[in-house]
Amino acid sequence: MSALNVRPLFAVPFGEARLAPCERLNHELEALFLQRETEEHRNPSPSHIPQAETFESRFNLFRWSEPCVQELRRFMLDAVARMVIETTTLRAEDIARLKFHNHTWFHISRHAGSFIAHNHPLASWSAVYCVRAGESVPGQPDSGVLKFLDTRQGADAYIDPANATLQRAYALRAFEMQLTAGQLVVFPSYVFHEVAPFYGRDTRITVATNCWFD
Amino acid sequence: MMLTPPLVVPILATPFGVVPLPEAAAGNAALATLFVARMRTDPRPTGQDPHCYRSGDDLLDWPEPAVRQAGAAILRGVCAVVREVNELPEAQLTALAVQARGWFTVVAPNGRVPAANYPLTAWCGVYCVAAPEASATRADSGVLRLYESRLGTMFADASTAAMRKPYTPGHYGWRPVPGQLAVFPASLTHEIALLKAATPLVLVTVRVRFVAPGQLGLARW
């Protein structure tokens, strides 16, 4: 029998990058965000039910002039641009001719803070950067997990021993990530994702961006 | 010129049934007491969220009268919804064997039930044994949230973002009410949203499928 050629179809591109070193930048970002965890900077029109445990800023974060914000902006948007190059036929010079838009905000979550499953209409790429992972809680591995829902809805309707243990790329379940400080993930904005309740006693801080091009 | 009102009907719709179960509700206090007692005696499985206790899925086999009564009522409720949305003749429906697994869940304050759906299962039922008051500050506290399942939800504009039920884009929330059973397709991803309350939410969940006489191909649960 000839070799069997197996490849993924209908795949979701998923990018990861890490800022190293990240300690100085994250320290500056954390101090700035905590200082601006105020009504003035709170998102005035949240798209989901607001909760006391999670602060969501306005979506204009990357327009702030502070050097730490601009440094993060370069890192995050460069990663998104690289993601586009890696996954499309566009070259760097093609992207340079496009107008690159973003909505960017930060979240500060405290005990039991979470975010329900959602996606981002009218954007093509989304990214999340971890400023502070927050305390890991013994016995609660799901605390603060960023979970990407399987886009192949209904694909798990019939499970038997031959498809119950598929390799990770093909697995019929959500993809979960416990972000660490300095870690960035990039993914298509259509993918539903959620943040499980964070049960640490401190704060979990992330920056999220939605990007679109014209 | 008068415009004839358009005929608008839902298509490709997801059935969602709510069934009051007074015969089960009469035993809710006994069920809650029993479940709390079993939580204390039955060890929590390793890795289970400390904010949410889930029993084994053999609840429908328990001999206690309150469980037998509630289990029978819940399965009757599921069958009533199935009957309501099916075109099968009554004789065929009654010839089907019901296979079901059930468990109880106690969601503690600040707990939730993560999103799930059930392979090899046709219908899911969520029966409410006890529920705290709705939260004044958190509209979705403890709701059964059924995830958006329609394709094509990615693009939005002003004309699609605020559509009326049942056309509203996005998830659907149902607040559990003691004595009521919600029934929906088990393929539908659903969760119990984070509970912001002083007292726990107690639920019984069943997954159900129907097997025709002589039918093959359904693997064991």
Short mmCIF file of C-alpha atoms in Angstrom, two decimals:
data_model
loop_
_atom_site.label_atom_id
_atom_site.label_comp_id
_atom_site.label_asym_id
_atom_site.label_seq_id
_atom_site.Cartn_x
_atom_site.Cartn_y
_atom_site.Cartn_z
CA MET A 1 0.00 0.00 0.00
CA SER A 2 1.30 3.47 -0.80
CA ALA A 3 1.90 5.94 1.99
CA LEU A 4 -1.18 7.69 3.33
CA ASN A 5 -0.96 11.45 3.04
CA VAL A 6 -2.83 13.14 5.89
CA ARG A 7 -3.23 16.90 6.06
CA PRO A 8 -5.53 19.34 7.87
CA LEU A 9 -8.47 20.84 6.01
CA PHE A 10 -10.63 23.79 7.09
CA ALA A 11 -7.90 24.67 9.56
CA VAL A 12 -7.93 27.67 11.89
CA PRO A 13 -4.62 29.55 11.81
CA PHE A 14 -3.35 30.20 15.29
CA GLY A 15 -0.22 32.22 16.06
CA GLU A 16 1.83 32.51 19.21
CA ALA A 17 4.66 34.90 19.99
CA ARG A 18 6.51 35.83 23.12
CA LEU A 19 7.99 39.15 24.15
CA ALA A 20 11.31 38.61 25.88
CA PRO A 21 12.30 40.15 28.10
CA CYS A 22 8.86 41.41 29.08
CA GLU A 23 9.21 42.21 32.76
CA ARG A 24 9.98 45.95 32.46
CA LEU A 25 7.26 46.62 29.90
CA ASN A 26 4.66 44.60 31.75
CA HIS A 27 5.50 46.35 35.00
CA GLU A 28 4.97 49.74 33.35
CA LEU A 29 1.76 48.64 31.64
CA GLU A 30 0.35 47.18 34.83
CA ALA A 31 1.03 50.36 36.79
CA LEU A 32 -0.54 52.48 34.06
CA PHE A 33 -3.64 50.31 33.70
CA LEU A 34 -4.27 50.14 37.44
CA GLN A 35 -3.93 53.90 37.62
CA ARG A 36 -6.49 54.29 34.83
CA GLU A 37 -8.97 51.74 36.06
CA THR A 38 -11.47 54.57 36.35
CA GLU A 39 -14.86 55.57 35.02
CA GLU A 40 -13.17 57.96 32.62
CA HIS A 41 -11.39 55.10 30.90
CA ARG A 42 -14.08 52.40 31.24
CA ASN A 43 -15.71 51.22 28.01
CA PRO A 44 -18.93 53.26 27.96
CA SER A 45 -20.79 50.87 25.64
CA PRO A 46 -19.78 47.30 26.44
CA SER A 47 -21.11 44.69 24.05
CA HIS A 48 -21.61 42.13 26.82
CA ILE A 49 -23.10 42.17 30.29
CA PRO A 50 -20.66 44.14 32.44
CA GLN A 51 -19.36 42.56 35.60
CA ALA A 52 -17.83 44.11 38.66
CA GLU A 53 -14.93 41.68 38.64
CA THR A 54 -13.60 42.58 35.21
CA PHE A 55 -12.73 46.12 34.14
CA GLU A 56 -12.84 46.77 30.40
CA SER A 57 -11.22 49.93 29.09
CA ARG A 58 -12.25 52.03 26.12
CA PHE A 59 -11.13 50.65 22.78
CA ASN A 60 -8.65 53.45 22.09
CA LEU A 61 -5.70 52.07 24.02
CA PHE A 62 -3.22 52.20 21.14
CA ARG A 63 -3.91 55.91 20.74
CA TRP A 64 -2.42 56.55 24.15
CA SER A 65 0.94 58.26 23.85
CA GLU A 66 2.72 56.61 26.75
CA PRO A 67 5.93 54.90 25.57
CA CYS A 68 5.02 51.57 27.16
CA VAL A 69 1.72 51.51 25.26
CA GLN A 70 3.41 52.39 21.99
CA GLU A 71 6.04 49.69 22.57
CA LEU A 72 3.29 47.14 23.08
CA ARG A 73 1.45 48.48 20.04
CA ARG A 74 4.47 47.82 17.84
CA PHE A 75 4.88 44.30 19.20
CA MET A 76 1.22 43.33 18.87
CA LEU A 77 0.49 44.87 15.49
CA ASP A 78 3.76 43.58 14.04
CA ALA A 79 2.71 40.11 15.15
CA VAL A 80 -0.68 40.51 13.49
CA ALA A 81 1.02 41.68 10.28
CA ARG A 82 3.35 38.69 10.40
CA MET A 83 0.34 36.45 10.91
CA VAL A 84 -1.24 37.86 7.76
CA ILE A 85 1.98 37.25 5.81
CA GLU A 86 2.29 33.70 7.14
CA THR A 87 -1.27 32.73 6.31
CA THR A 88 -2.13 34.63 3.12
CA THR A 89 -0.54 35.28 -0.25
CA LEU A 90 0.09 38.89 0.74
CA ARG A 91 3.67 40.07 1.05
CA ALA A 92 5.01 42.70 3.44
CA GLU A 93 4.89 45.33 0.71
CA ASP A 94 1.26 44.49 0.02
CA ILE A 95 0.36 44.96 3.65
CA ALA A 96 2.26 48.23 3.74
CA ARG A 97 -0.16 49.59 1.13
CA LEU A 98 -3.20 48.72 3.27
CA LYS A 99 -4.69 50.85 5.99
CA PHE A 100 -4.33 48.92 9.22
CA HIS A 101 -7.13 49.63 11.74
CA ASN A 102 -7.44 48.41 15.29
CA HIS A 103 -9.63 48.55 18.35
CA THR A 104 -7.55 47.81 21.40
CA TRP A 105 -8.39 47.66 25.08
CA PHE A 106 -7.25 46.18 28.38
CA HIS A 107 -8.99 43.93 30.87
CA ILE A 108 -8.27 43.73 34.57
CA SER A 109 -9.89 40.70 36.16
CA ARG A 110 -10.17 39.98 39.84
CA HIS A 111 -11.60 37.00 41.75
CA ALA A 112 -14.31 35.27 39.68
CA GLY A 113 -13.83 37.66 36.77
CA SER A 114 -14.56 36.05 33.41
CA PHE A 115 -15.70 36.83 29.89
CA ILE A 116 -18.40 34.94 28.05
CA ALA A 117 -17.91 33.24 24.71
CA HIS A 118 -17.89 35.75 21.89
CA ASN A 119 -16.33 36.61 18.56
CA HIS A 120 -15.61 39.93 16.88
CA PRO A 121 -17.72 40.88 13.88
CA LEU A 122 -16.25 43.39 11.45
CA ALA A 123 -12.67 42.45 12.22
CA SER A 124 -10.40 39.95 10.50
CA TRP A 125 -7.70 39.25 13.09
CA SER A 126 -7.69 39.39 16.86
CA ALA A 127 -4.86 39.11 19.35
CA VAL A 128 -4.49 38.86 23.11
CA TYR A 129 -1.35 39.78 25.04
CA CYS A 130 -0.83 38.78 28.65
CA VAL A 131 0.50 41.52 30.91
CA ARG A 132 -0.05 39.60 34.11
CA ALA A 133 -1.25 36.01 34.32
CA GLY A 134 -2.40 36.26 37.91
CA GLU A 135 -2.08 33.72 40.63
CA SER A 136 -2.45 30.09 39.64
CA VAL A 137 -4.83 28.32 41.99
CA PRO A 138 -4.09 24.77 43.15
CA GLY A 139 -6.88 22.42 42.14
CA GLN A 140 -8.36 24.89 39.66
CA PRO A 141 -6.45 24.44 36.41
CA ASP A 142 -9.23 26.18 34.47
CA SER A 143 -8.85 29.43 36.40
CA GLY A 144 -8.45 32.25 33.88
CA VAL A 145 -8.05 29.88 30.94
CA LEU A 146 -8.49 31.40 27.48
CA LYS A 147 -10.64 28.92 25.62
CA PHE A 148 -11.19 28.79 21.85
CA LEU A 149 -14.34 26.94 20.87
CA ASP A 150 -14.26 24.33 18.15
CA THR A 151 -15.48 25.91 14.92
CA ARG A 152 -16.57 22.53 13.54
CA GLN A 153 -19.88 22.63 15.31
CA GLY A 154 -21.56 19.25 15.41
CA ALA A 155 -18.41 17.39 14.43
CA ASP A 156 -18.42 15.67 17.82
CA ALA A 157 -21.96 14.36 17.46
CA TYR A 158 -20.74 10.82 16.99
CA ILE A 159 -17.85 9.70 19.17
CA ASP A 160 -16.43 6.20 19.27
CA PRO A 161 -12.97 4.85 20.22
CA ALA A 162 -11.60 5.67 16.76
CA ASN A 163 -12.17 9.41 17.00
CA ALA A 164 -12.19 10.03 20.75
CA THR A 165 -8.43 10.56 21.00
CA LEU A 166 -7.58 12.52 17.88
CA GLN A 167 -4.26 14.36 17.85
CA ARG A 168 -4.36 17.94 19.06
CA ALA A 169 -4.77 19.58 15.64
CA TYR A 170 -7.77 17.37 14.90
CA ALA A 171 -9.21 16.98 18.40
CA LEU A 172 -12.96 17.47 18.70
CA ARG A 173 -12.89 19.84 21.63
CA ALA A 174 -12.09 23.39 22.62
CA PHE A 175 -8.48 24.58 22.53
CA GLU A 176 -7.39 25.95 25.90
CA MET A 177 -4.49 28.17 26.83
CA GLN A 178 -3.23 29.31 30.19
CA LEU A 179 -1.50 32.51 29.12
CA THR A 180 1.72 33.57 30.78
CA ALA A 181 3.17 37.06 31.05
CA GLY A 182 4.68 38.20 27.76
CA GLN A 183 2.73 35.70 25.67
CA LEU A 184 0.73 36.81 22.63
CA VAL A 185 -1.80 34.82 20.64
CA VAL A 186 -3.22 35.79 17.25
CA PHE A 187 -6.31 34.20 15.73
CA PRO A 188 -9.11 34.88 13.25
CA SER A 189 -11.77 37.15 14.72
CA TYR A 190 -14.55 34.73 13.79
CA VAL A 191 -13.41 32.16 16.36
CA PHE A 192 -15.57 32.15 19.47
CA HIS A 193 -13.47 32.42 22.61
CA GLU A 194 -14.02 32.96 26.31
CA VAL A 195 -12.10 33.51 29.52
CA ALA A 196 -12.99 31.08 32.31
CA PRO A 197 -13.50 32.56 35.78
CA PHE A 198 -10.23 33.66 37.35
CA TYR A 199 -9.99 32.54 40.97
CA GLY A 200 -6.64 34.06 41.95
CA ARG A 201 -6.47 36.52 44.80
CA ASP A 202 -4.64 39.09 42.71
CA THR A 203 -5.25 40.45 39.19
CA ARG A 204 -5.14 39.00 35.70
CA ILE A 205 -4.35 41.69 33.11
CA THR A 206 -4.56 41.32 29.35
CA VAL A 207 -4.60 43.54 26.29
CA ALA A 208 -6.80 42.58 23.35
CA THR A 209 -6.91 43.99 19.84
CA ASN A 210 -9.23 43.58 16.88
CA CYS A 211 -7.73 44.44 13.52
CA TRP A 212 -9.10 45.10 10.07
CA PHE A 213 -7.57 46.33 6.85
CA ASP A 214 -8.69 48.33 3.84
CA MET B 1 -49.51 52.31 -2.63
CA MET B 2 -50.18 49.90 0.21
CA LEU B 3 -47.46 47.37 0.79
CA THR B 4 -48.76 43.96 1.71
CA PRO B 5 -47.14 42.97 5.00
CA PRO B 6 -44.45 40.41 4.30
CA LEU B 7 -44.78 36.89 5.57
CA VAL B 8 -41.87 36.29 7.93
CA VAL B 9 -41.31 32.89 9.48
CA PRO B 10 -38.40 31.35 11.35
CA ILE B 11 -36.55 28.70 9.40
CA LEU B 12 -33.71 26.40 10.45
CA ALA B 13 -34.91 26.96 14.00
CA THR B 14 -33.66 25.30 17.18
CA PRO B 15 -36.46 23.84 19.31
CA PHE B 16 -36.39 24.97 22.93
CA GLY B 17 -39.05 23.75 25.31
CA VAL B 18 -39.89 24.76 28.87
CA VAL B 19 -42.07 22.35 30.80
CA PRO B 20 -43.47 22.95 34.30
CA LEU B 21 -43.21 19.73 36.32
CA PRO B 22 -45.42 20.10 39.41
CA GLU B 23 -45.05 16.43 40.34
CA ALA B 24 -41.26 16.83 40.45
CA ALA B 25 -41.45 20.23 42.11
CA ALA B 26 -43.32 18.68 45.03
CA GLY B 27 -40.14 16.77 45.84
CA ASN B 28 -37.64 19.59 45.33
CA ALA B 29 -36.97 20.09 49.03
CA ALA B 30 -36.30 16.37 49.48
CA LEU B 31 -34.08 16.34 46.41
CA ALA B 32 -32.03 19.28 47.62
CA THR B 33 -31.54 17.70 51.01
CA LEU B 34 -30.54 14.40 49.44
CA PHE B 35 -28.11 16.02 47.02
CA VAL B 36 -26.39 18.02 49.73
CA ALA B 37 -26.03 14.86 51.80
CA ARG B 38 -24.55 12.97 48.85
CA MET B 39 -22.13 15.81 48.17
CA ARG B 40 -20.80 15.35 51.66
CA THR B 41 -20.46 11.58 51.46
CA ASP B 42 -19.44 11.05 47.84
CA PRO B 43 -15.91 12.24 47.18
CA ARG B 44 -15.53 14.95 44.60
CA PRO B 45 -13.74 13.52 41.54
CA THR B 46 -10.14 14.62 41.19
CA GLY B 47 -9.84 17.83 39.24
CA GLN B 48 -13.49 18.81 39.62
CA ASP B 49 -14.06 22.52 40.05
CA PRO B 50 -14.53 23.25 43.78
CA HIS B 51 -17.20 25.82 42.89
CA CYS B 52 -19.36 23.23 41.14
CA TYR B 53 -20.21 19.72 42.26
CA ARG B 54 -21.37 17.25 39.64
CA SER B 55 -22.53 13.80 40.65
CA GLY B 56 -22.00 10.63 38.69
CA ASP B 57 -24.34 10.17 35.72
CA ASP B 58 -26.29 7.30 37.31
CA LEU B 59 -28.79 9.56 39.08
CA LEU B 60 -31.76 8.07 37.24
CA ASP B 61 -30.87 4.67 38.71
CA TRP B 62 -31.01 5.86 42.33
CA PRO B 63 -33.74 4.19 44.39
CA GLU B 64 -34.78 7.16 46.53
CA PRO B 65 -38.49 7.99 45.98
CA ALA B 66 -37.88 11.70 45.35
CA VAL B 67 -35.33 10.86 42.66
CA ARG B 68 -37.57 8.23 41.07
CA GLN B 69 -40.47 10.67 40.98
CA ALA B 70 -38.42 13.55 39.59
CA GLY B 71 -36.60 11.36 37.09
CA ALA B 72 -39.85 10.00 35.71
CA ALA B 73 -41.34 13.47 35.46
CA ILE B 74 -38.26 14.85 33.73
CA LEU B 75 -38.29 12.07 31.13
CA ARG B 76 -42.01 12.64 30.57
CA GLY B 77 -41.23 16.29 30.05
CA VAL B 78 -38.52 15.53 27.51
CA CYS B 79 -40.90 13.17 25.69
CA ALA B 80 -43.57 15.87 25.65
CA VAL B 81 -41.20 18.27 23.88
CA VAL B 82 -40.08 15.57 21.45
CA ARG B 83 -43.72 14.80 20.69
CA GLU B 84 -44.47 18.49 20.16
CA VAL B 85 -41.76 19.02 17.55
CA ASN B 86 -41.97 15.70 15.73
CA GLU B 87 -44.03 14.47 12.83
CA LEU B 88 -43.74 10.84 13.89
CA PRO B 89 -47.11 9.16 14.44
CA GLU B 90 -47.92 8.52 18.09
CA ALA B 91 -47.66 4.75 17.61
CA GLN B 92 -44.10 5.09 16.37
CA LEU B 93 -43.16 7.48 19.11
CA THR B 94 -44.43 5.24 21.85
CA ALA B 95 -42.56 2.30 20.35
CA LEU B 96 -39.23 4.04 20.87
CA ALA B 97 -37.11 2.98 23.83
CA VAL B 98 -35.85 5.89 25.90
CA GLN B 99 -32.20 5.78 26.93
CA ALA B 100 -31.11 8.40 29.43
CA ARG B 101 -28.31 9.35 31.77
CA GLY B 102 -28.75 11.92 34.49
CA TRP B 103 -26.78 13.73 37.16
CA PHE B 104 -27.23 16.52 39.64
CA THR B 105 -25.16 19.68 39.79
CA VAL B 106 -24.75 22.08 42.67
CA VAL B 107 -23.32 25.38 41.49
CA ALA B 108 -21.87 27.36 44.37
CA PRO B 109 -21.62 31.17 44.46
CA ASN B 110 -18.95 32.28 41.97
CA GLY B 111 -19.22 28.90 40.26
CA ARG B 112 -20.42 27.93 36.82
CA VAL B 113 -20.88 24.92 34.59
CA PRO B 114 -18.49 25.17 31.64
CA ALA B 115 -19.78 24.93 28.10
CA ALA B 116 -20.62 21.43 26.93
CA ASN B 117 -22.63 19.44 24.47
CA TYR B 118 -23.30 15.73 24.35
CA PRO B 119 -22.25 13.31 21.62
CA LEU B 120 -24.44 10.31 20.86
CA THR B 121 -27.36 12.11 22.42
CA ALA B 122 -30.46 13.65 20.91
CA TRP B 123 -31.92 15.80 23.70
CA CYS B 124 -30.72 17.53 26.81
CA GLY B 125 -32.95 18.44 29.72
CA VAL B 126 -32.07 20.80 32.57
CA TYR B 127 -34.44 20.67 35.55
CA CYS B 128 -34.18 23.25 38.32
CA VAL B 129 -34.41 21.97 41.90
CA ALA B 130 -33.46 25.19 43.66
CA ALA B 131 -32.39 28.62 42.48
CA PRO B 132 -31.36 31.80 44.26
CA GLU B 133 -32.95 35.15 43.59
CA ALA B 134 -31.84 36.86 40.40
CA SER B 135 -28.86 39.14 40.88
CA ALA B 136 -29.60 42.85 40.81
CA THR B 137 -26.15 43.60 39.45
CA ARG B 138 -25.51 40.72 37.10
CA ALA B 139 -28.24 40.03 34.58
CA ASP B 140 -26.87 36.68 33.43
CA SER B 141 -26.12 35.24 36.86
CA GLY B 142 -26.77 31.50 36.80
CA VAL B 143 -28.64 31.45 33.49
CA LEU B 144 -28.65 28.49 31.17
CA ARG B 145 -26.87 29.99 28.20
CA LEU B 146 -27.41 28.32 24.85
CA TYR B 147 -24.66 29.27 22.46
CA GLU B 148 -25.29 30.85 19.11
CA SER B 149 -25.31 27.99 16.64
CA ARG B 150 -26.26 29.60 13.35
CA LEU B 151 -23.67 29.95 10.65
CA GLY B 152 -23.06 33.39 9.27
CA THR B 153 -22.98 35.30 12.54
CA MET B 154 -19.70 36.99 11.79
CA PHE B 155 -20.81 39.98 9.77
CA ALA B 156 -23.03 42.51 11.50
CA ASP B 157 -24.49 45.88 10.66
CA ALA B 158 -27.15 48.09 12.16
CA SER B 159 -29.97 46.12 10.56
CA THR B 160 -28.90 42.75 12.00
CA ALA B 161 -27.50 43.70 15.39
CA ALA B 162 -30.85 44.31 17.14
CA MET B 163 -33.24 41.81 15.62
CA ARG B 164 -36.25 40.54 17.57
CA LYS B 165 -36.48 37.08 19.06
CA PRO B 166 -36.20 34.45 17.68
CA TYR B 167 -33.95 36.15 15.16
CA THR B 168 -31.66 37.91 17.65
CA PRO B 169 -28.03 37.12 16.87
CA GLY B 170 -25.98 35.81 19.76
CA HIS B 171 -26.50 33.49 22.70
CA TYR B 172 -29.87 32.79 24.33
CA GLY B 173 -30.29 32.82 28.09
CA TRP B 174 -32.93 31.06 30.17
CA ARG B 175 -33.13 31.62 33.90
CA PRO B 176 -33.72 28.36 35.77
CA VAL B 177 -36.94 28.37 37.76
CA PRO B 178 -37.52 25.72 40.45
CA GLY B 179 -39.93 23.12 39.15
CA GLN B 180 -39.32 23.90 35.48
CA LEU B 181 -37.52 21.80 32.88
CA ALA B 182 -35.75 23.19 29.80
CA VAL B 183 -35.34 20.85 26.83
CA PHE B 184 -33.15 21.44 23.79
CA PRO B 185 -31.04 19.49 21.28
CA ALA B 186 -28.02 17.95 22.99
CA SER B 187 -25.81 19.06 20.12
CA LEU B 188 -26.27 22.65 21.25
CA THR B 189 -23.34 23.98 23.23
CA HIS B 190 -24.58 25.35 26.52
CA GLU B 191 -23.34 26.43 29.92
CA ILE B 192 -24.52 27.69 33.27
CA ALA B 193 -23.23 31.24 33.54
CA LEU B 194 -21.27 32.38 36.54
CA LEU B 195 -23.52 32.48 39.61
CA LYS B 196 -23.50 35.72 41.57
CA ALA B 197 -25.71 34.86 44.54
CA ALA B 198 -25.56 33.97 48.19
CA THR B 199 -27.00 30.49 47.80
CA PRO B 200 -26.34 27.68 45.33
CA LEU B 201 -28.15 26.69 42.18
CA VAL B 202 -29.22 23.04 42.15
CA LEU B 203 -29.97 21.35 38.85
CA VAL B 204 -30.68 17.92 37.43
CA THR B 205 -29.42 17.37 33.89
CA VAL B 206 -30.42 14.49 31.65
CA ARG B 207 -29.16 13.44 28.27
CA VAL B 208 -31.66 11.41 26.32
CA ARG B 209 -31.90 9.45 23.10
CA PHE B 210 -34.59 7.32 21.56
CA VAL B 211 -33.96 3.91 20.03
CA ALA B 212 -36.29 2.34 17.52
CA PRO B 213 -37.05 -1.37 17.76
CA GLY B 214 -34.15 -3.28 16.24
CA GLN B 215 -32.11 -0.14 15.63
CA LEU B 216 -28.33 -0.62 15.55
CA GLY B 217 -25.43 1.81 15.42
CA LEU B 218 -25.73 3.67 18.70
CA ALA B 219 -22.55 3.11 20.65
CA ARG B 220 -22.71 2.64 24.41
CA TRP B 221 -22.49 5.75 26.57
#
